[in-house]
Amino acid sequence: MTDSVLDATLEFDDIQGTLLRHRPDRYFGAYILYRIDDPAAAKSSLDRVLPHITSAADWEEPRPFTLNIVFTFQGLRALGLPPDALESFPTEFRLGMAARKQILGDVGANDPSNWAPVFGSEQIHIGVVISTTHEDALQTPLGLAQNMRGVTMLYKLDVGAPSTGREHFGYRDSINEPSIIGSGRTPRPGQDSIMPGEFVLGYPDESGSIRALKGAESFTRNGSFLAFRQLHCDVAAFRRFLRANARSKDDEELIAAKIMGRWRSGAPLMLAPERDDPQLAADSERVDNFVYESDPRGLVCPLGSHIRRVNPRDGLRDTIVDPKIHRVLRRGAAYGPVLPEGALEDDGVERGIVFIFMGTSLAQQFEFVQQVWINNGDFVGLGREKDPLVGSNDGTGTYTIPALPVRRRLTGLPGFTIVRGGEYCFLPGLRAVEWLAS
Ligand code: HEM
């Protein structure tokens, strides 16, 4: 299928914008969660919000804000989706994120019993995601969100790009993203081109079949599933760990790069193995243009580093696993103030990242990445070793940095990220939202 054929058929005006389009680098926003108390009044509220939902067609038009809306299984039920349509939704979505804790590795400090109480309670029905490039412009969409009737606002998380321009641990983020065939975007060098059905329901997927939910085809067309996940970042613990294991300041940066697979500037180890290269990092044509073929043992980029785990690229060529069917679309947004530079003690202030991971199969995409690639090392011969930055480590984890003549092994890995909560949602097309509102 060629790009031009799909250009004509992906219905940008029905697809919610966040699925196909990026948020700007500088952003302010909010994630708001609601419970439906009075379905009829909630429907009228949806009807009022509908004209403000940003589609993929109008995402890049000059506009003061973007707004997208999602529904949990309980939310679709409360709004009257018929039982046979509800039954066609996959089990993991119907059960919700908290019920999938064993698969996701949400144990110990990450266990749902430690999450903010609203999560896992079946009370969350609707979620609204707002984003702007200027803080002042938040007033209008916040007004809309606050004036929704028939619902109770249960949770609101304000987000905003940190002043450093990096995520809390100090890395530049949002570099790699699959390119969706038919999205109207030309892939950058190194970017995977992936069939739209992996991310948008109703279109051909990587196997060539149309990805659809039998029994709810028209309601789910142009929709997708979304895992919402709030992760606390223990930045002080991360800094102390680097300090305790490094021989020098430069070595701290090297260990940080070996943990991520990229220097904090974003320059990938595969293209800048010895030292950081900010010029390379700033070059969008080069920053993502690499594979792991020349480094089968991970001597340059460790097999267990964050980016090599969550997207092994060509690294699993000799296995039956096709990484393209396990890709997720990621939109991360930081919350909370930056920990002052150099501070090694926690200041007790809540900070972290709220992610949305999108795709047409939560089980095959988000859950697979969490279970098989992040929290298990078997797929690269690392046994029980987990992702050093985002795995569910508990103070007993190890991290191997292959090197010659001897590898380095870091021990006593704490959990640098802790799950504060999350939920599985459905991101419908605009016509489906209109149906829910009627
Ligand atoms: C607090 C938690 C996390 C932080 C701080 C973090 C940070 C980063 C950074 C800095 C990058 C490199 C920039 C880029 O390639 O875009 C990255 C890449 C990536 N992350 Fe994470 N991440 C986190 C959690 C996760 C989780 C939970 C997943 C999946 C379930 C994930 C999936 C990915 C993917 C797919 C990439 C792109 C890798 C590539 O294609 O090379 N991340 N992350």
PDB file of C-alpha atoms in Angstrom, residues 11 24 45 91 119 144 164 174 183 190 193 204 252 325 364 371 392 417 419:
ATOM      1  CA  GLU A  11      -9.876  10.354   7.796  1.00  0.00           C
ATOM      2  CA  PRO A  24       4.932  21.239  20.567  1.00  0.00           C
ATOM      3  CA  SER A  45     -21.771  18.528  28.160  1.00  0.00           C
ATOM      4  CA  THR A  91     -10.460  -8.082  27.907  1.00  0.00           C
ATOM      5  CA  PHE A 119      -7.126   4.984  40.048  1.00  0.00           C
ATOM      6  CA  LEU A 144     -14.825  24.306  29.297  1.00  0.00           C
ATOM      7  CA  THR A 164      15.548  22.807  31.299  1.00  0.00           C
ATOM      8  CA  SER A 174      10.473  12.643  22.327  1.00  0.00           C
ATOM      9  CA  SER A 183      -0.306  10.235   8.212  1.00  0.00           C
ATOM     10  CA  GLY A 190      15.982   5.895  10.714  1.00  0.00           C
ATOM     11  CA  SER A 193       7.282   3.334   8.643  1.00  0.00           C
ATOM     12  CA  PRO A 204      -4.695  -2.241   7.368  1.00  0.00           C
ATOM     13  CA  GLU A 252      28.645   9.854  35.608  1.00  0.00           C
ATOM     14  CA  ILE A 325       3.955  -4.927  15.863  1.00  0.00           C
ATOM     15  CA  GLN A 364       0.247  -6.531  21.945  1.00  0.00           C
ATOM     16  CA  GLN A 371       6.110  -7.263  30.453  1.00  0.00           C
ATOM     17  CA  SER A 392      10.110  -2.266  38.544  1.00  0.00           C
ATOM     18  CA  THR A 417      10.288   5.653  38.702  1.00  0.00           C
ATOM     19  CA  VAL A 419       3.730   4.376  39.334  1.00  0.00           C
TER      20      VAL A 419
END
